[in-house]
Amino acid sequence: MLQEHAASPGAQSPGAFFVSAGAMNKELERVVALQRLDSATQDAQRRLAQEPDRRNAFEARHEAARQRVAADKERLTASQAARRELEKEVAVHQGRLSKFRDQLMAVKTNQEYQAMQKEMAFAQSEIKVIEDKILERMLEADDLTATLKRAEADLAKEQKAIDADRRVLDAEVVELKASVERIASERAALAAALDPGVFGVFELVARRRNGVAVAEARDGICTICHVRLRPQVFNTIRRNETIVQCDSCQRILYFVPPAAPSAGTDRSELPAQ
Ligand SMILES: [Zn+2]
């Protein structure tokens, strides 16, 4: 369908066409203008139809940033809990150690004293090992805290960016809806001015051909369905004097005369549609 839209008058520069083709049949001119309006409406409607997806994408971006913060917070909490567990273990060993110190006064034999000393040395070495682990956890918590802060800053930044993008989308939707309405009234006026028979053909083909009832004929070919036109038919179309339909796709065909740079009607100099 994109290909069809690219080849429809709306995507081209019919303004240039009108300037350089003063001799164009009024009905054909209106039909081309009507198609340009319809194609513009279709583009606007397509854009409007994307609105829910675009809003969901904003929500997804926000959610992703929120989840990064939540995951970092969870890692920090887990690390802090692990550290508290280690501190409890140290407390247990220290409790045993102080109990040994008290009991040391009461020992009777050298053997008992030696055994007690051994227990105390073991408790002390355990404490040393656990304290090293606590230090590791403290360093880890510093890193995790920094990571969490970054994620929180990113979330705030993303939230701002999303809010800005939302405002852009809001404005775009308002503009698109307004342009659809504007085009509709323009179209109604144009349709009223058009010969009812020609308008009927336009509407019928548009319904059957996905809203594109008009095609440019170029180099002897219908530029939308790509069928080769009979030379005599193409010659008639080149004159832009009558309504001629493509034998294959039934679209109403028109011809864009080659630009005449000397006359100042070079298409490239005209404003884009
Ligand atoms: Zn065709």
JSON list of C-alpha atoms in Angstrom, two decimals, residues 7-228:
[
{"chain": "A", "resi": 7, "resn": "ALA", "atom": "CA", "xyz": [2.62, 7.13, -6.46]},
{"chain": "A", "resi": 8, "resn": "SER", "atom": "CA", "xyz": [-0.64, 8.91, -5.65]},
{"chain": "A", "resi": 9, "resn": "PRO", "atom": "CA", "xyz": [-0.96, 12.61, -6.41]},
{"chain": "A", "resi": 10, "resn": "GLY", "atom": "CA", "xyz": [-0.98, 13.47, -2.73]},
{"chain": "A", "resi": 11, "resn": "ALA", "atom": "CA", "xyz": [2.61, 12.35, -2.41]},
{"chain": "A", "resi": 12, "resn": "GLN", "atom": "CA", "xyz": [3.74, 14.30, -5.41]},
{"chain": "A", "resi": 13, "resn": "SER", "atom": "CA", "xyz": [3.60, 17.94, -6.29]},
{"chain": "A", "resi": 14, "resn": "PRO", "atom": "CA", "xyz": [0.29, 18.59, -7.99]},
{"chain": "A", "resi": 15, "resn": "GLY", "atom": "CA", "xyz": [0.87, 22.29, -7.38]},
{"chain": "A", "resi": 16, "resn": "ALA", "atom": "CA", "xyz": [3.56, 22.16, -10.03]},
{"chain": "A", "resi": 17, "resn": "PHE", "atom": "CA", "xyz": [1.22, 20.23, -12.23]},
{"chain": "A", "resi": 18, "resn": "PHE", "atom": "CA", "xyz": [-1.45, 22.91, -12.14]},
{"chain": "A", "resi": 19, "resn": "VAL", "atom": "CA", "xyz": [1.01, 25.69, -12.80]},
{"chain": "A", "resi": 20, "resn": "SER", "atom": "CA", "xyz": [2.48, 24.04, -15.87]},
{"chain": "A", "resi": 21, "resn": "ALA", "atom": "CA", "xyz": [-0.74, 22.62, -17.22]},
{"chain": "A", "resi": 22, "resn": "GLY", "atom": "CA", "xyz": [-3.05, 25.51, -17.75]},
{"chain": "A", "resi": 23, "resn": "ALA", "atom": "CA", "xyz": [-4.95, 23.58, -20.36]},
{"chain": "A", "resi": 24, "resn": "MET", "atom": "CA", "xyz": [-6.01, 20.80, -17.99]},
{"chain": "A", "resi": 25, "resn": "ASN", "atom": "CA", "xyz": [-9.62, 19.77, -18.01]},
{"chain": "A", "resi": 26, "resn": "LYS", "atom": "CA", "xyz": [-11.40, 21.25, -14.99]},
{"chain": "A", "resi": 27, "resn": "GLU", "atom": "CA", "xyz": [-12.99, 17.95, -14.00]},
{"chain": "A", "resi": 28, "resn": "LEU", "atom": "CA", "xyz": [-9.66, 16.16, -14.19]},
{"chain": "A", "resi": 29, "resn": "GLU", "atom": "CA", "xyz": [-8.03, 18.92, -12.21]},
{"chain": "A", "resi": 30, "resn": "ARG", "atom": "CA", "xyz": [-10.70, 18.55, -9.49]},
{"chain": "A", "resi": 31, "resn": "VAL", "atom": "CA", "xyz": [-10.31, 14.79, -9.47]},
{"chain": "A", "resi": 32, "resn": "VAL", "atom": "CA", "xyz": [-6.56, 15.11, -8.95]},
{"chain": "A", "resi": 33, "resn": "ALA", "atom": "CA", "xyz": [-7.17, 17.66, -6.17]},
{"chain": "A", "resi": 34, "resn": "LEU", "atom": "CA", "xyz": [-9.78, 15.36, -4.60]},
{"chain": "A", "resi": 35, "resn": "GLN", "atom": "CA", "xyz": [-7.28, 12.51, -4.57]},
{"chain": "A", "resi": 36, "resn": "ARG", "atom": "CA", "xyz": [-4.66, 14.74, -3.00]},
{"chain": "A", "resi": 37, "resn": "LEU", "atom": "CA", "xyz": [-7.12, 15.55, -0.20]},
{"chain": "A", "resi": 38, "resn": "ASP", "atom": "CA", "xyz": [-8.06, 11.91, 0.27]},
{"chain": "A", "resi": 39, "resn": "SER", "atom": "CA", "xyz": [-4.43, 10.81, 0.39]},
{"chain": "A", "resi": 40, "resn": "ALA", "atom": "CA", "xyz": [-3.70, 13.54, 2.95]},
{"chain": "A", "resi": 41, "resn": "THR", "atom": "CA", "xyz": [-6.65, 12.32, 5.04]},
{"chain": "A", "resi": 42, "resn": "GLN", "atom": "CA", "xyz": [-5.44, 8.73, 4.79]},
{"chain": "A", "resi": 43, "resn": "ASP", "atom": "CA", "xyz": [-1.97, 9.79, 5.95]},
{"chain": "A", "resi": 44, "resn": "ALA", "atom": "CA", "xyz": [-3.50, 11.70, 8.86]},
{"chain": "A", "resi": 45, "resn": "GLN", "atom": "CA", "xyz": [-5.77, 8.78, 9.79]},
{"chain": "A", "resi": 46, "resn": "ARG", "atom": "CA", "xyz": [-2.86, 6.35, 9.66]},
{"chain": "A", "resi": 47, "resn": "ARG", "atom": "CA", "xyz": [-0.87, 8.62, 11.94]},
{"chain": "A", "resi": 48, "resn": "LEU", "atom": "CA", "xyz": [-3.84, 8.95, 14.30]},
{"chain": "A", "resi": 49, "resn": "ALA", "atom": "CA", "xyz": [-4.24, 5.17, 14.38]},
{"chain": "A", "resi": 50, "resn": "GLN", "atom": "CA", "xyz": [-0.69, 4.89, 15.71]},
{"chain": "A", "resi": 51, "resn": "GLU", "atom": "CA", "xyz": [-1.52, 7.00, 18.75]},
{"chain": "A", "resi": 52, "resn": "PRO", "atom": "CA", "xyz": [-2.31, 4.13, 21.17]},
{"chain": "A", "resi": 53, "resn": "ASP", "atom": "CA", "xyz": [0.90, 2.28, 20.23]},
{"chain": "A", "resi": 54, "resn": "ARG", "atom": "CA", "xyz": [2.91, 5.41, 20.67]},
{"chain": "A", "resi": 55, "resn": "ARG", "atom": "CA", "xyz": [1.34, 6.04, 24.08]},
{"chain": "A", "resi": 56, "resn": "ASN", "atom": "CA", "xyz": [2.06, 2.44, 25.08]},
{"chain": "A", "resi": 57, "resn": "ALA", "atom": "CA", "xyz": [5.67, 2.90, 24.01]},
{"chain": "A", "resi": 58, "resn": "PHE", "atom": "CA", "xyz": [5.95, 5.87, 26.41]},
{"chain": "A", "resi": 59, "resn": "GLU", "atom": "CA", "xyz": [4.57, 3.72, 29.22]},
{"chain": "A", "resi": 60, "resn": "ALA", "atom": "CA", "xyz": [7.03, 0.93, 28.34]},
{"chain": "A", "resi": 61, "resn": "ARG", "atom": "CA", "xyz": [9.97, 3.33, 28.43]},
{"chain": "A", "resi": 62, "resn": "HIS", "atom": "CA", "xyz": [8.85, 4.62, 31.82]},
{"chain": "A", "resi": 63, "resn": "GLU", "atom": "CA", "xyz": [8.34, 1.10, 33.12]},
{"chain": "A", "resi": 64, "resn": "ALA", "atom": "CA", "xyz": [11.81, -0.01, 31.93]},
{"chain": "A", "resi": 65, "resn": "ALA", "atom": "CA", "xyz": [13.46, 2.89, 33.77]},
{"chain": "A", "resi": 66, "resn": "ARG", "atom": "CA", "xyz": [11.39, 2.17, 36.89]},
{"chain": "A", "resi": 67, "resn": "GLN", "atom": "CA", "xyz": [12.41, -1.48, 36.76]},
{"chain": "A", "resi": 68, "resn": "ARG", "atom": "CA", "xyz": [16.10, -0.60, 36.54]},
{"chain": "A", "resi": 69, "resn": "VAL", "atom": "CA", "xyz": [15.72, 1.46, 39.74]},
{"chain": "A", "resi": 70, "resn": "ALA", "atom": "CA", "xyz": [13.78, -1.33, 41.45]},
{"chain": "A", "resi": 71, "resn": "ALA", "atom": "CA", "xyz": [16.42, -3.93, 40.49]},
{"chain": "A", "resi": 72, "resn": "ASP", "atom": "CA", "xyz": [19.28, -1.73, 41.76]},
{"chain": "A", "resi": 73, "resn": "LYS", "atom": "CA", "xyz": [17.38, -1.07, 44.98]},
{"chain": "A", "resi": 74, "resn": "GLU", "atom": "CA", "xyz": [16.84, -4.78, 45.45]},
{"chain": "A", "resi": 75, "resn": "ARG", "atom": "CA", "xyz": [20.55, -5.53, 44.97]},
{"chain": "A", "resi": 76, "resn": "LEU", "atom": "CA", "xyz": [21.47, -2.88, 47.54]},
{"chain": "A", "resi": 77, "resn": "THR", "atom": "CA", "xyz": [18.91, -4.18, 50.04]},
{"chain": "A", "resi": 78, "resn": "ALA", "atom": "CA", "xyz": [20.20, -7.74, 49.58]},
{"chain": "A", "resi": 79, "resn": "SER", "atom": "CA", "xyz": [23.78, -6.62, 50.12]},
{"chain": "A", "resi": 80, "resn": "GLN", "atom": "CA", "xyz": [22.84, -4.71, 53.29]},
{"chain": "A", "resi": 81, "resn": "ALA", "atom": "CA", "xyz": [20.92, -7.71, 54.62]},
{"chain": "A", "resi": 82, "resn": "ALA", "atom": "CA", "xyz": [23.93, -9.98, 53.96]},
{"chain": "A", "resi": 83, "resn": "ARG", "atom": "CA", "xyz": [26.13, -7.52, 55.86]},
{"chain": "A", "resi": 84, "resn": "ARG", "atom": "CA", "xyz": [23.75, -7.53, 58.85]},
{"chain": "A", "resi": 85, "resn": "GLU", "atom": "CA", "xyz": [23.89, -11.34, 58.88]},
{"chain": "A", "resi": 86, "resn": "LEU", "atom": "CA", "xyz": [27.69, -11.21, 58.96]},
{"chain": "A", "resi": 87, "resn": "GLU", "atom": "CA", "xyz": [27.57, -8.68, 61.81]},
{"chain": "A", "resi": 88, "resn": "LYS", "atom": "CA", "xyz": [25.34, -11.07, 63.77]},
{"chain": "A", "resi": 89, "resn": "GLU", "atom": "CA", "xyz": [27.90, -13.84, 63.20]},
{"chain": "A", "resi": 90, "resn": "VAL", "atom": "CA", "xyz": [30.66, -11.58, 64.49]},
{"chain": "A", "resi": 91, "resn": "ALA", "atom": "CA", "xyz": [28.57, -10.84, 67.57]},
{"chain": "A", "resi": 92, "resn": "VAL", "atom": "CA", "xyz": [28.12, -14.55, 68.23]},
{"chain": "A", "resi": 93, "resn": "HIS", "atom": "CA", "xyz": [31.88, -15.16, 68.00]},
{"chain": "A", "resi": 94, "resn": "GLN", "atom": "CA", "xyz": [32.58, -12.14, 70.18]},
{"chain": "A", "resi": 95, "resn": "GLY", "atom": "CA", "xyz": [30.13, -13.45, 72.75]},
{"chain": "A", "resi": 96, "resn": "ARG", "atom": "CA", "xyz": [31.94, -16.76, 72.84]},
{"chain": "A", "resi": 97, "resn": "LEU", "atom": "CA", "xyz": [35.26, -14.96, 73.10]},
{"chain": "A", "resi": 98, "resn": "SER", "atom": "CA", "xyz": [34.23, -12.96, 76.14]},
{"chain": "A", "resi": 99, "resn": "LYS", "atom": "CA", "xyz": [32.80, -16.08, 77.74]},
{"chain": "A", "resi": 100, "resn": "PHE", "atom": "CA", "xyz": [36.20, -17.77, 77.23]},
{"chain": "A", "resi": 101, "resn": "ARG", "atom": "CA", "xyz": [37.97, -14.79, 78.79]},
{"chain": "A", "resi": 102, "resn": "ASP", "atom": "CA", "xyz": [35.76, -15.17, 81.89]},
{"chain": "A", "resi": 103, "resn": "GLN", "atom": "CA", "xyz": [36.32, -18.92, 82.02]},
{"chain": "A", "resi": 104, "resn": "LEU", "atom": "CA", "xyz": [40.06, -18.47, 81.57]},
{"chain": "A", "resi": 105, "resn": "MET", "atom": "CA", "xyz": [40.27, -17.18, 85.18]},
{"chain": "A", "resi": 106, "resn": "ALA", "atom": "CA", "xyz": [38.71, -20.38, 86.46]},
{"chain": "A", "resi": 107, "resn": "VAL", "atom": "CA", "xyz": [40.84, -22.97, 84.64]},
{"chain": "A", "resi": 108, "resn": "LYS", "atom": "CA", "xyz": [42.79, -25.34, 86.89]},
{"chain": "A", "resi": 109, "resn": "THR", "atom": "CA", "xyz": [45.21, -27.08, 84.54]},
{"chain": "A", "resi": 110, "resn": "ASN", "atom": "CA", "xyz": [47.68, -26.02, 81.92]},
{"chain": "A", "resi": 111, "resn": "GLN", "atom": "CA", "xyz": [45.96, -28.39, 79.49]},
{"chain": "A", "resi": 112, "resn": "GLU", "atom": "CA", "xyz": [42.62, -26.68, 80.05]},
{"chain": "A", "resi": 113, "resn": "TYR", "atom": "CA", "xyz": [44.31, -23.31, 79.61]},
{"chain": "A", "resi": 114, "resn": "GLN", "atom": "CA", "xyz": [45.90, -24.42, 76.32]},
{"chain": "A", "resi": 115, "resn": "ALA", "atom": "CA", "xyz": [42.56, -25.73, 75.01]},
{"chain": "A", "resi": 116, "resn": "MET", "atom": "CA", "xyz": [40.84, -22.50, 75.96]},
{"chain": "A", "resi": 117, "resn": "GLN", "atom": "CA", "xyz": [43.54, -20.44, 74.26]},
{"chain": "A", "resi": 118, "resn": "LYS", "atom": "CA", "xyz": [43.06, -22.52, 71.13]},
{"chain": "A", "resi": 119, "resn": "GLU", "atom": "CA", "xyz": [39.30, -21.90, 71.15]},
{"chain": "A", "resi": 120, "resn": "MET", "atom": "CA", "xyz": [39.89, -18.20, 71.57]},
{"chain": "A", "resi": 121, "resn": "ALA", "atom": "CA", "xyz": [42.40, -18.07, 68.73]},
{"chain": "A", "resi": 122, "resn": "PHE", "atom": "CA", "xyz": [39.92, -19.88, 66.51]},
{"chain": "A", "resi": 123, "resn": "ALA", "atom": "CA", "xyz": [37.13, -17.45, 67.41]},
{"chain": "A", "resi": 124, "resn": "GLN", "atom": "CA", "xyz": [39.44, -14.53, 66.71]},
{"chain": "A", "resi": 125, "resn": "SER", "atom": "CA", "xyz": [40.45, -15.87, 63.31]},
{"chain": "A", "resi": 126, "resn": "GLU", "atom": "CA", "xyz": [36.77, -16.47, 62.48]},
{"chain": "A", "resi": 127, "resn": "ILE", "atom": "CA", "xyz": [35.99, -12.90, 63.43]},
{"chain": "A", "resi": 128, "resn": "LYS", "atom": "CA", "xyz": [38.84, -11.67, 61.20]},
{"chain": "A", "resi": 129, "resn": "VAL", "atom": "CA", "xyz": [37.50, -13.66, 58.20]},
{"chain": "A", "resi": 130, "resn": "ILE", "atom": "CA", "xyz": [33.95, -12.36, 58.73]},
{"chain": "A", "resi": 131, "resn": "GLU", "atom": "CA", "xyz": [35.13, -8.79, 59.20]},
{"chain": "A", "resi": 132, "resn": "ASP", "atom": "CA", "xyz": [36.92, -8.99, 55.85]},
{"chain": "A", "resi": 133, "resn": "LYS", "atom": "CA", "xyz": [33.63, -10.11, 54.32]},
{"chain": "A", "resi": 134, "resn": "ILE", "atom": "CA", "xyz": [31.83, -7.21, 56.01]},
{"chain": "A", "resi": 135, "resn": "LEU", "atom": "CA", "xyz": [34.36, -4.80, 54.55]},
{"chain": "A", "resi": 136, "resn": "GLU", "atom": "CA", "xyz": [33.73, -6.28, 51.09]},
{"chain": "A", "resi": 137, "resn": "ARG", "atom": "CA", "xyz": [30.00, -5.82, 51.60]},
{"chain": "A", "resi": 138, "resn": "MET", "atom": "CA", "xyz": [30.53, -2.19, 52.65]},
{"chain": "A", "resi": 139, "resn": "LEU", "atom": "CA", "xyz": [32.51, -1.48, 49.49]},
{"chain": "A", "resi": 140, "resn": "GLU", "atom": "CA", "xyz": [29.89, -3.31, 47.46]},
{"chain": "A", "resi": 141, "resn": "ALA", "atom": "CA", "xyz": [27.13, -1.21, 49.07]},
{"chain": "A", "resi": 142, "resn": "ASP", "atom": "CA", "xyz": [29.00, 1.98, 48.10]},
{"chain": "A", "resi": 143, "resn": "ASP", "atom": "CA", "xyz": [29.06, 0.83, 44.46]},
{"chain": "A", "resi": 144, "resn": "LEU", "atom": "CA", "xyz": [25.43, -0.27, 44.55]},
{"chain": "A", "resi": 145, "resn": "THR", "atom": "CA", "xyz": [24.36, 3.01, 46.13]},
{"chain": "A", "resi": 146, "resn": "ALA", "atom": "CA", "xyz": [26.13, 4.93, 43.35]},
{"chain": "A", "resi": 147, "resn": "THR", "atom": "CA", "xyz": [24.52, 2.70, 40.72]},
{"chain": "A", "resi": 148, "resn": "LEU", "atom": "CA", "xyz": [21.10, 3.22, 42.29]},
{"chain": "A", "resi": 149, "resn": "LYS", "atom": "CA", "xyz": [21.59, 7.00, 42.33]},
{"chain": "A", "resi": 150, "resn": "ARG", "atom": "CA", "xyz": [22.48, 6.91, 38.63]},
{"chain": "A", "resi": 151, "resn": "ALA", "atom": "CA", "xyz": [19.41, 4.80, 37.86]},
{"chain": "A", "resi": 152, "resn": "GLU", "atom": "CA", "xyz": [17.21, 7.22, 39.83]},
{"chain": "A", "resi": 153, "resn": "ALA", "atom": "CA", "xyz": [18.69, 10.17, 37.94]},
{"chain": "A", "resi": 154, "resn": "ASP", "atom": "CA", "xyz": [18.12, 8.31, 34.65]},
{"chain": "A", "resi": 155, "resn": "LEU", "atom": "CA", "xyz": [14.53, 7.64, 35.65]},
{"chain": "A", "resi": 156, "resn": "ALA", "atom": "CA", "xyz": [13.94, 11.32, 36.36]},
{"chain": "A", "resi": 157, "resn": "LYS", "atom": "CA", "xyz": [15.56, 12.24, 33.05]},
{"chain": "A", "resi": 158, "resn": "GLU", "atom": "CA", "xyz": [13.54, 9.64, 31.15]},
{"chain": "A", "resi": 159, "resn": "GLN", "atom": "CA", "xyz": [10.35, 10.84, 32.83]},
{"chain": "A", "resi": 160, "resn": "LYS", "atom": "CA", "xyz": [11.07, 14.38, 31.64]},
{"chain": "A", "resi": 161, "resn": "ALA", "atom": "CA", "xyz": [11.87, 13.19, 28.12]},
{"chain": "A", "resi": 162, "resn": "ILE", "atom": "CA", "xyz": [8.68, 11.12, 28.01]},
{"chain": "A", "resi": 163, "resn": "ASP", "atom": "CA", "xyz": [6.61, 14.06, 29.26]},
{"chain": "A", "resi": 164, "resn": "ALA", "atom": "CA", "xyz": [8.09, 16.21, 26.48]},
{"chain": "A", "resi": 165, "resn": "ASP", "atom": "CA", "xyz": [7.42, 13.51, 23.87]},
{"chain": "A", "resi": 166, "resn": "ARG", "atom": "CA", "xyz": [3.87, 13.17, 25.17]},
{"chain": "A", "resi": 167, "resn": "ARG", "atom": "CA", "xyz": [3.27, 16.89, 24.76]},
{"chain": "A", "resi": 168, "resn": "VAL", "atom": "CA", "xyz": [4.60, 16.66, 21.18]},
{"chain": "A", "resi": 169, "resn": "LEU", "atom": "CA", "xyz": [2.23, 13.77, 20.49]},
{"chain": "A", "resi": 170, "resn": "ASP", "atom": "CA", "xyz": [-0.72, 15.60, 22.11]},
{"chain": "A", "resi": 171, "resn": "ALA", "atom": "CA", "xyz": [-0.09, 18.60, 19.88]},
{"chain": "A", "resi": 172, "resn": "GLU", "atom": "CA", "xyz": [0.32, 16.35, 16.84]},
{"chain": "A", "resi": 173, "resn": "VAL", "atom": "CA", "xyz": [-2.97, 14.58, 17.53]},
{"chain": "A", "resi": 174, "resn": "VAL", "atom": "CA", "xyz": [-4.80, 17.91, 17.90]},
{"chain": "A", "resi": 175, "resn": "GLU", "atom": "CA", "xyz": [-3.25, 19.13, 14.66]},
{"chain": "A", "resi": 176, "resn": "LEU", "atom": "CA", "xyz": [-4.04, 15.88, 12.80]},
{"chain": "A", "resi": 177, "resn": "LYS", "atom": "CA", "xyz": [-7.68, 15.91, 13.94]},
{"chain": "A", "resi": 178, "resn": "ALA", "atom": "CA", "xyz": [-8.00, 19.55, 12.92]},
{"chain": "A", "resi": 179, "resn": "SER", "atom": "CA", "xyz": [-6.48, 18.83, 9.51]},
{"chain": "A", "resi": 180, "resn": "VAL", "atom": "CA", "xyz": [-8.83, 15.89, 8.97]},
{"chain": "A", "resi": 181, "resn": "GLU", "atom": "CA", "xyz": [-11.77, 18.22, 9.64]},
{"chain": "A", "resi": 182, "resn": "ARG", "atom": "CA", "xyz": [-10.30, 20.97, 7.48]},
{"chain": "A", "resi": 183, "resn": "ILE", "atom": "CA", "xyz": [-9.75, 18.56, 4.61]},
{"chain": "A", "resi": 184, "resn": "ALA", "atom": "CA", "xyz": [-13.26, 17.12, 4.99]},
{"chain": "A", "resi": 185, "resn": "SER", "atom": "CA", "xyz": [-14.89, 20.51, 4.41]},
{"chain": "A", "resi": 186, "resn": "GLU", "atom": "CA", "xyz": [-12.51, 21.27, 1.56]},
{"chain": "A", "resi": 187, "resn": "ARG", "atom": "CA", "xyz": [-13.38, 17.91, 0.06]},
{"chain": "A", "resi": 188, "resn": "ALA", "atom": "CA", "xyz": [-17.12, 18.50, 0.39]},
{"chain": "A", "resi": 189, "resn": "ALA", "atom": "CA", "xyz": [-16.83, 21.76, -1.55]},
{"chain": "A", "resi": 190, "resn": "LEU", "atom": "CA", "xyz": [-14.71, 20.11, -4.22]},
{"chain": "A", "resi": 191, "resn": "ALA", "atom": "CA", "xyz": [-17.06, 17.14, -4.52]},
{"chain": "A", "resi": 192, "resn": "ALA", "atom": "CA", "xyz": [-20.04, 19.48, -4.90]},
{"chain": "A", "resi": 193, "resn": "ALA", "atom": "CA", "xyz": [-18.30, 21.28, -7.75]},
{"chain": "A", "resi": 194, "resn": "LEU", "atom": "CA", "xyz": [-17.42, 18.03, -9.50]},
{"chain": "A", "resi": 195, "resn": "ASP", "atom": "CA", "xyz": [-19.57, 16.47, -12.22]},
{"chain": "A", "resi": 196, "resn": "PRO", "atom": "CA", "xyz": [-21.74, 13.86, -10.44]},
{"chain": "A", "resi": 197, "resn": "GLY", "atom": "CA", "xyz": [-20.87, 11.18, -12.99]},
{"chain": "A", "resi": 198, "resn": "VAL", "atom": "CA", "xyz": [-17.13, 11.75, -12.60]},
{"chain": "A", "resi": 199, "resn": "PHE", "atom": "CA", "xyz": [-17.51, 11.90, -8.83]},
{"chain": "A", "resi": 200, "resn": "GLY", "atom": "CA", "xyz": [-19.35, 8.58, -8.94]},
{"chain": "A", "resi": 201, "resn": "VAL", "atom": "CA", "xyz": [-16.49, 6.99, -10.87]},
{"chain": "A", "resi": 202, "resn": "PHE", "atom": "CA", "xyz": [-13.98, 8.45, -8.44]},
{"chain": "A", "resi": 203, "resn": "GLU", "atom": "CA", "xyz": [-15.84, 7.13, -5.40]},
{"chain": "A", "resi": 204, "resn": "LEU", "atom": "CA", "xyz": [-16.33, 3.68, -6.90]},
{"chain": "A", "resi": 205, "resn": "VAL", "atom": "CA", "xyz": [-12.68, 3.25, -7.86]},
{"chain": "A", "resi": 206, "resn": "ALA", "atom": "CA", "xyz": [-11.53, 4.70, -4.55]},
{"chain": "A", "resi": 207, "resn": "ARG", "atom": "CA", "xyz": [-13.62, 2.14, -2.65]},
{"chain": "A", "resi": 208, "resn": "ARG", "atom": "CA", "xyz": [-12.24, -0.72, -4.73]},
{"chain": "A", "resi": 209, "resn": "ARG", "atom": "CA", "xyz": [-8.65, 0.52, -4.79]},
{"chain": "A", "resi": 210, "resn": "ASN", "atom": "CA", "xyz": [-7.96, 1.24, -1.18]},
{"chain": "A", "resi": 211, "resn": "GLY", "atom": "CA", "xyz": [-8.77, 4.93, -1.41]},
{"chain": "A", "resi": 212, "resn": "VAL", "atom": "CA", "xyz": [-6.55, 5.71, -4.39]},
{"chain": "A", "resi": 213, "resn": "ALA", "atom": "CA", "xyz": [-8.71, 6.47, -7.44]},
{"chain": "A", "resi": 214, "resn": "VAL", "atom": "CA", "xyz": [-6.23, 8.56, -9.40]},
{"chain": "A", "resi": 215, "resn": "ALA", "atom": "CA", "xyz": [-2.87, 7.65, -10.91]},
{"chain": "A", "resi": 216, "resn": "GLU", "atom": "CA", "xyz": [-0.24, 9.44, -12.89]},
{"chain": "A", "resi": 217, "resn": "ALA", "atom": "CA", "xyz": [0.50, 8.04, -16.33]},
{"chain": "A", "resi": 218, "resn": "ARG", "atom": "CA", "xyz": [4.18, 8.29, -17.11]},
{"chain": "A", "resi": 219, "resn": "ASP", "atom": "CA", "xyz": [6.30, 6.85, -19.94]},
{"chain": "A", "resi": 220, "resn": "GLY", "atom": "CA", "xyz": [3.24, 5.03, -21.26]},
{"chain": "A", "resi": 221, "resn": "ILE", "atom": "CA", "xyz": [2.63, 3.25, -17.96]},
{"chain": "A", "resi": 222, "resn": "CYS", "atom": "CA", "xyz": [0.07, 3.55, -15.15]},
{"chain": "A", "resi": 223, "resn": "THR", "atom": "CA", "xyz": [2.43, 4.39, -12.27]},
{"chain": "A", "resi": 224, "resn": "ILE", "atom": "CA", "xyz": [0.35, 2.53, -9.69]},
{"chain": "A", "resi": 225, "resn": "CYS", "atom": "CA", "xyz": [-0.58, -0.79, -11.32]},
{"chain": "A", "resi": 226, "resn": "HIS", "atom": "CA", "xyz": [2.33, -0.60, -13.79]},
{"chain": "A", "resi": 227, "resn": "VAL", "atom": "CA", "xyz": [0.32, -1.79, -16.75]},
{"chain": "A", "resi": 228, "resn": "ARG", "atom": "CA", "xyz": [1.49, -0.53, -20.13]}
]
